[in-house]
Amino acid sequence: MLSLHQLRCFLSTYEHGSLTGAADALGYAQPSVSEQIRSLERSVGAQLFRRVGRGVVPTTVADELRPHAERTLAAADDALRAVRSAARLETGTIRFGMFGTARLYAGADLVADVLERHPGVRVELVGQNSSEVFDELRRGRLEAAMIAVPSVSTDAMAVTPVARDELVYISADPEHVASPVTAQRLSRASLVMAEATWAAEDSTRIVLRRMLQETGRNPVSRIEVEDVETAVELVGRGLADSIVPRGVVDQLLPRLAPAAGWVSLRPRQYDTLAIVHRAGATLSPAARLMIELATARIVALTEKY
């Protein structure tokens, strides 16, 4: 018989690449984790890890088991949340995933909305990039989130699009924003792009790569930074242009790049913002509340554009 405890030890060992690392992460003694792995191997009738130096590497059997273990633990967490959730929220922590750009211009208002209804709760808005938030959902560490959907695989997830956020071109050079930017012009632009760590999965870059297919080129960045604030500030200094969501223009250009302007792309390009949670999951009252309030905030903002 497989146990949830065995699966947690297995996933932690898989993730950390060592029994010691898994034990530290779980707060267990290392021999205890080792015994759980051995018991699990006896149950499945196959070796799950091979020792290499001071660590371990997963076998093909472990690779096959991992997604099933993640789904099993996520389902168990869903069941616990469902039976523990109260009909009304009074105290406790409300945790919701929201990628960085959306949180930039909706996060503070969203927290205020929650506290107005439930002043006794603690609020956590989690995440920087949509791919990171999606990974937290996949691992069962978040119940629900708002992400930009082009950047992630949505297998086993329920995805509900709620709004579109236009991607626009910003520049401190008036000539660069005098008319909509075509794919040909964009392919020659000198850009600063945010989300350096997640460049391959960043939703904005995925949209731009699709736009530039006709030119045979990918978006070329002169400067890579992590946060959109730095990107906008560099635009304001005239060091590069950038592509940002329309909401960022209202929030950051007046403060960080007051001399910069913006213009649409041609054809217009959009990020699709969606609420995502595990398919078939029983959402807690807290998650349902955050979905309701986050959707209302984002829809109200994007409809202005």
Short mmCIF file of C-alpha atoms in Angstrom, two decimals:
data_model
loop_
_atom_site.label_atom_id
_atom_site.label_comp_id
_atom_site.label_asym_id
_atom_site.label_seq_id
_atom_site.Cartn_x
_atom_site.Cartn_y
_atom_site.Cartn_z
CA MET A 1 0.00 0.00 0.00
CA LEU A 2 1.25 3.46 -0.91
CA SER A 3 0.99 6.17 1.72
CA LEU A 4 0.89 9.93 1.39
CA HIS A 5 3.90 10.10 3.67
CA GLN A 6 5.88 7.89 1.30
CA LEU A 7 4.88 10.02 -1.68
CA ARG A 8 5.91 13.24 0.08
CA CYS A 9 9.30 11.75 0.90
CA PHE A 10 9.62 10.52 -2.68
CA LEU A 11 8.79 13.91 -4.24
CA SER A 12 11.09 15.78 -1.89
CA THR A 13 13.95 13.38 -2.68
CA TYR A 14 13.20 13.71 -6.40
CA GLU A 15 13.23 17.50 -6.17
CA HIS A 16 16.33 17.90 -3.99
CA GLY A 17 18.42 15.11 -5.49
CA SER A 18 19.47 13.79 -2.10
CA LEU A 19 18.01 12.06 0.93
CA THR A 20 19.62 14.60 3.23
CA GLY A 21 18.16 17.51 1.32
CA ALA A 22 14.74 15.89 1.35
CA ALA A 23 14.96 15.27 5.10
CA ASP A 24 15.96 18.88 5.76
CA ALA A 25 13.12 20.22 3.62
CA LEU A 26 10.55 17.99 5.31
CA GLY A 27 11.93 18.39 8.83
CA TYR A 28 12.53 14.65 9.24
CA ALA A 29 15.57 12.60 10.18
CA GLN A 30 17.44 11.30 7.15
CA PRO A 31 17.04 7.60 8.14
CA SER A 32 13.29 8.13 8.30
CA VAL A 33 13.21 9.40 4.71
CA SER A 34 15.44 6.54 3.58
CA GLU A 35 13.05 4.00 5.16
CA GLN A 36 10.04 5.61 3.46
CA ILE A 37 11.78 5.39 0.09
CA ARG A 38 12.69 1.74 0.68
CA SER A 39 9.11 0.94 1.69
CA LEU A 40 7.81 2.68 -1.41
CA GLU A 41 10.25 0.75 -3.59
CA ARG A 42 9.01 -2.50 -2.06
CA SER A 43 5.42 -1.45 -2.79
CA VAL A 44 6.08 -0.62 -6.44
CA GLY A 45 8.53 -3.48 -6.91
CA ALA A 46 11.24 -1.36 -8.49
CA GLN A 47 14.19 0.85 -7.65
CA LEU A 48 13.35 4.56 -7.62
CA PHE A 49 16.75 6.17 -7.06
CA ARG A 50 20.40 5.35 -7.72
CA ARG A 51 23.14 6.72 -5.50
CA VAL A 52 25.63 8.98 -7.28
CA GLY A 53 28.28 10.52 -5.05
CA ARG A 54 26.51 12.14 -2.12
CA GLY A 55 23.22 12.42 -3.93
CA VAL A 56 20.71 10.30 -5.78
CA VAL A 57 19.32 10.35 -9.31
CA PRO A 58 15.83 9.14 -10.24
CA THR A 59 15.30 6.04 -12.34
CA THR A 60 12.85 5.91 -15.24
CA VAL A 61 10.37 4.33 -12.82
CA ALA A 62 10.67 7.42 -10.59
CA ASP A 63 10.13 9.67 -13.60
CA GLU A 64 6.93 7.78 -14.37
CA LEU A 65 5.75 7.92 -10.75
CA ARG A 66 6.39 11.63 -10.19
CA PRO A 67 3.34 13.16 -11.97
CA HIS A 68 1.03 10.57 -10.39
CA ALA A 69 2.47 11.34 -6.95
CA GLU A 70 1.97 15.08 -7.51
CA ARG A 71 -1.65 14.57 -8.53
CA THR A 72 -2.31 12.25 -5.60
CA LEU A 73 -0.91 14.69 -3.04
CA ALA A 74 -2.74 17.59 -4.66
CA ALA A 75 -6.01 15.62 -4.50
CA ALA A 76 -5.38 14.82 -0.84
CA ASP A 77 -4.73 18.49 -0.12
CA ASP A 78 -7.96 19.39 -1.95
CA ALA A 79 -9.88 16.95 0.24
CA LEU A 80 -8.41 18.38 3.44
CA ARG A 81 -9.16 21.94 2.38
CA ALA A 82 -12.71 21.02 1.47
CA VAL A 83 -13.54 19.47 4.84
CA ARG A 84 -11.71 22.15 6.83
CA SER A 85 -13.10 25.16 5.03
CA ALA A 86 -15.66 27.10 6.97
CA ALA A 87 -18.74 28.50 5.29
CA ARG A 88 -17.59 31.98 6.29
CA LEU A 89 -14.11 33.44 6.48
CA GLU A 90 -13.16 34.98 9.81
CA THR A 91 -9.44 34.39 10.43
CA GLY A 92 -6.54 32.57 8.84
CA THR A 93 -4.47 33.10 5.68
CA ILE A 94 -5.80 33.65 2.18
CA ARG A 95 -3.17 32.69 -0.42
CA PHE A 96 -3.56 33.45 -4.12
CA GLY A 97 -1.20 33.30 -7.10
CA MET A 98 -0.81 36.39 -9.24
CA PHE A 99 2.01 37.05 -11.70
CA GLY A 100 4.10 40.16 -11.28
CA THR A 101 2.73 42.56 -13.89
CA ALA A 102 -0.94 42.04 -13.01
CA ARG A 103 -0.13 42.32 -9.33
CA LEU A 104 1.64 45.62 -10.06
CA TYR A 105 -1.57 47.39 -11.01
CA ALA A 106 -4.20 45.33 -9.22
CA GLY A 107 -2.49 43.82 -6.18
CA ALA A 108 -2.92 46.62 -3.64
CA ASP A 109 -6.58 47.12 -4.55
CA LEU A 110 -7.20 43.38 -4.41
CA VAL A 111 -5.75 43.13 -0.90
CA ALA A 112 -7.84 46.12 0.16
CA ASP A 113 -10.96 44.43 -1.23
CA VAL A 114 -10.25 41.28 0.79
CA LEU A 115 -9.56 43.13 4.04
CA GLU A 116 -12.68 45.24 3.65
CA ARG A 117 -14.78 42.07 3.65
CA HIS A 118 -12.71 40.08 6.13
CA PRO A 119 -10.53 42.36 8.31
CA GLY A 120 -9.29 39.45 10.43
CA VAL A 121 -7.54 37.49 7.67
CA ARG A 122 -3.93 37.43 6.53
CA VAL A 123 -3.35 37.81 2.77
CA GLU A 124 -0.54 36.39 0.60
CA LEU A 125 -0.21 37.27 -3.09
CA VAL A 126 2.36 34.83 -4.47
CA GLY A 127 4.46 34.83 -7.62
CA GLN A 128 6.57 36.84 -10.05
CA ASN A 129 6.08 35.19 -13.43
CA SER A 130 3.16 33.16 -14.81
CA SER A 131 5.33 30.05 -15.28
CA GLU A 132 6.46 30.22 -11.67
CA VAL A 133 2.88 30.62 -10.44
CA PHE A 134 1.72 27.74 -12.64
CA ASP A 135 4.42 25.50 -11.18
CA GLU A 136 3.14 26.31 -7.68
CA LEU A 137 -0.36 25.32 -8.82
CA ARG A 138 0.92 22.07 -10.35
CA ARG A 139 2.68 21.15 -7.12
CA GLY A 140 -0.45 21.83 -5.09
CA ARG A 141 1.06 24.76 -3.19
CA LEU A 142 -1.62 27.11 -4.53
CA GLU A 143 -5.32 26.47 -5.05
CA ALA A 144 -5.92 29.11 -7.69
CA ALA A 145 -4.16 31.93 -9.49
CA MET A 146 -4.38 34.54 -12.19
CA ILE A 147 -1.80 34.08 -14.94
CA ALA A 148 -1.11 35.03 -18.54
CA VAL A 149 -2.02 31.83 -20.34
CA PRO A 150 0.21 31.77 -23.47
CA SER A 151 3.23 31.09 -21.25
CA VAL A 152 2.20 27.78 -19.71
CA SER A 153 0.96 24.30 -20.49
CA THR A 154 -2.52 23.91 -19.05
CA ASP A 155 -2.79 20.10 -18.90
CA ALA A 156 -4.97 18.96 -15.98
CA MET A 157 -5.89 22.58 -15.22
CA ALA A 158 -9.18 24.41 -15.55
CA VAL A 159 -8.53 27.68 -17.38
CA THR A 160 -11.07 30.52 -17.46
CA PRO A 161 -10.03 33.56 -19.56
CA VAL A 162 -11.27 36.76 -17.92
CA ALA A 163 -9.59 39.67 -19.75
CA ARG A 164 -7.12 40.77 -22.40
CA ASP A 165 -4.24 43.13 -21.67
CA GLU A 166 -2.90 44.93 -24.75
CA LEU A 167 0.86 44.84 -25.31
CA VAL A 168 2.17 48.25 -26.38
CA TYR A 169 5.46 49.74 -27.55
CA ILE A 170 7.06 52.39 -25.31
CA SER A 171 9.91 54.73 -26.16
CA ALA A 172 11.45 58.06 -25.13
CA ASP A 173 11.97 58.87 -28.82
CA PRO A 174 8.80 60.55 -30.20
CA GLU A 175 9.54 59.25 -33.70
CA HIS A 176 9.43 55.65 -32.44
CA VAL A 177 5.85 56.06 -31.17
CA ALA A 178 4.50 58.28 -33.92
CA SER A 179 2.68 55.38 -35.59
CA PRO A 180 1.78 51.76 -34.76
CA VAL A 181 4.76 49.41 -34.77
CA THR A 182 4.68 46.67 -37.39
CA ALA A 183 6.44 43.31 -37.23
CA GLN A 184 9.16 44.58 -39.57
CA ARG A 185 9.84 47.63 -37.40
CA LEU A 186 9.76 45.53 -34.24
CA SER A 187 12.31 43.10 -35.68
CA ARG A 188 14.79 45.97 -35.99
CA ALA A 189 14.07 47.60 -32.62
CA SER A 190 16.58 47.88 -29.78
CA LEU A 191 14.65 46.58 -26.78
CA VAL A 192 14.96 46.17 -23.04
CA MET A 193 12.86 43.23 -21.84
CA ALA A 194 11.80 42.26 -18.34
CA GLU A 195 11.46 38.70 -16.96
CA ALA A 196 15.06 37.74 -17.78
CA THR A 197 14.95 34.52 -15.75
CA TRP A 198 11.78 33.35 -17.53
CA ALA A 199 12.67 34.59 -21.02
CA ALA A 200 11.78 31.30 -22.73
CA GLU A 201 8.36 31.04 -21.03
CA ASP A 202 7.45 34.73 -20.69
CA SER A 203 3.98 35.29 -22.15
CA THR A 204 4.85 38.66 -23.69
CA ARG A 205 7.78 37.19 -25.61
CA ILE A 206 5.68 34.26 -26.79
CA VAL A 207 3.14 36.68 -28.25
CA LEU A 208 5.90 38.72 -29.90
CA ARG A 209 7.56 35.62 -31.37
CA ARG A 210 4.25 34.72 -33.00
CA MET A 211 3.91 38.25 -34.34
CA LEU A 212 7.42 38.15 -35.83
CA GLN A 213 7.05 34.76 -37.54
CA GLU A 214 6.51 36.48 -40.88
CA THR A 215 9.89 38.23 -40.57
CA GLY A 216 11.77 35.03 -39.74
CA ARG A 217 13.23 36.64 -36.62
CA ASN A 218 12.71 36.51 -32.86
CA PRO A 219 12.48 39.61 -30.67
CA VAL A 220 16.04 40.77 -30.05
CA SER A 221 16.72 42.35 -26.69
CA ARG A 222 19.61 44.70 -26.14
CA ILE A 223 19.11 44.64 -22.37
CA GLU A 224 17.61 41.95 -20.12
CA VAL A 225 16.31 42.79 -16.63
CA GLU A 226 14.13 41.02 -14.10
CA ASP A 227 11.50 43.60 -13.14
CA VAL A 228 9.38 45.77 -15.39
CA GLU A 229 10.11 48.84 -13.26
CA THR A 230 13.79 48.73 -14.27
CA ALA A 231 12.84 48.21 -17.91
CA VAL A 232 10.58 51.26 -17.88
CA GLU A 233 13.22 53.38 -16.16
CA LEU A 234 15.78 52.43 -18.83
CA VAL A 235 13.27 53.41 -21.50
CA GLY A 236 12.88 56.76 -19.76
CA ARG A 237 16.64 57.27 -19.97
CA GLY A 238 16.54 56.66 -23.72
CA LEU A 239 18.74 53.56 -23.57
CA ALA A 240 16.24 51.23 -25.26
CA ASP A 241 12.57 50.79 -26.11
CA SER A 242 10.32 48.08 -24.68
CA ILE A 243 7.06 46.16 -24.98
CA VAL A 244 4.86 46.20 -21.88
CA PRO A 245 1.21 45.54 -20.99
CA ARG A 246 -1.06 48.58 -21.30
CA GLY A 247 -1.67 48.67 -17.54
CA VAL A 248 2.03 49.21 -16.92
CA VAL A 249 1.90 52.39 -18.99
CA ASP A 250 -0.60 54.01 -16.65
CA GLN A 251 1.12 52.79 -13.50
CA LEU A 252 4.81 53.33 -14.28
CA LEU A 253 5.40 55.78 -17.15
CA PRO A 254 4.29 58.92 -15.23
CA ARG A 255 6.63 58.05 -12.37
CA LEU A 256 9.62 56.35 -14.01
CA ALA A 257 9.59 57.58 -17.62
CA PRO A 258 7.50 60.77 -17.79
CA ALA A 259 8.97 61.80 -21.15
CA ALA A 260 8.24 58.44 -22.78
CA GLY A 261 5.25 57.71 -24.95
CA TRP A 262 3.50 54.59 -26.19
CA VAL A 263 1.81 53.23 -29.27
CA SER A 264 -0.02 50.03 -30.23
CA LEU A 265 1.49 47.26 -32.29
CA ARG A 266 0.11 46.51 -35.75
CA PRO A 267 -1.78 44.28 -35.65
CA ARG A 268 -2.66 44.82 -31.99
CA GLN A 269 -1.30 42.12 -29.68
CA TYR A 270 -2.66 40.95 -26.33
CA ASP A 271 -1.86 38.85 -23.30
CA THR A 272 -4.85 36.76 -22.22
CA LEU A 273 -5.35 36.81 -18.47
CA ALA A 274 -7.04 33.77 -16.98
CA ILE A 275 -8.03 32.21 -13.69
CA VAL A 276 -6.43 28.79 -13.36
CA HIS A 277 -6.92 25.98 -10.85
CA ARG A 278 -6.65 22.21 -10.87
CA ALA A 279 -9.41 20.64 -12.94
CA GLY A 280 -12.11 19.06 -10.79
CA ALA A 281 -10.75 20.56 -7.57
CA THR A 282 -13.13 21.56 -4.79
CA LEU A 283 -12.13 25.15 -4.15
CA SER A 284 -12.18 26.56 -0.65
CA PRO A 285 -14.28 29.63 0.19
CA ALA A 286 -11.02 31.61 0.36
CA ALA A 287 -10.01 30.61 -3.17
CA ARG A 288 -13.48 31.37 -4.51
CA LEU A 289 -13.37 34.78 -2.85
CA MET A 290 -9.99 35.62 -4.39
CA ILE A 291 -11.14 34.47 -7.83
CA GLU A 292 -14.23 36.68 -7.58
CA LEU A 293 -12.35 39.77 -6.41
CA ALA A 294 -9.31 39.37 -8.69
CA THR A 295 -11.54 38.87 -11.73
CA ALA A 296 -13.58 41.97 -10.91
CA ARG A 297 -10.46 44.10 -10.45
CA ILE A 298 -8.69 42.98 -13.63
CA VAL A 299 -11.83 43.23 -15.78
CA ALA A 300 -12.50 46.76 -14.50
CA LEU A 301 -8.94 47.85 -15.30
CA THR A 302 -8.60 46.29 -18.74
CA GLU A 303 -12.02 47.50 -19.89
CA LYS A 304 -10.75 51.08 -19.55
CA TYR A 305 -8.29 50.44 -22.35
#
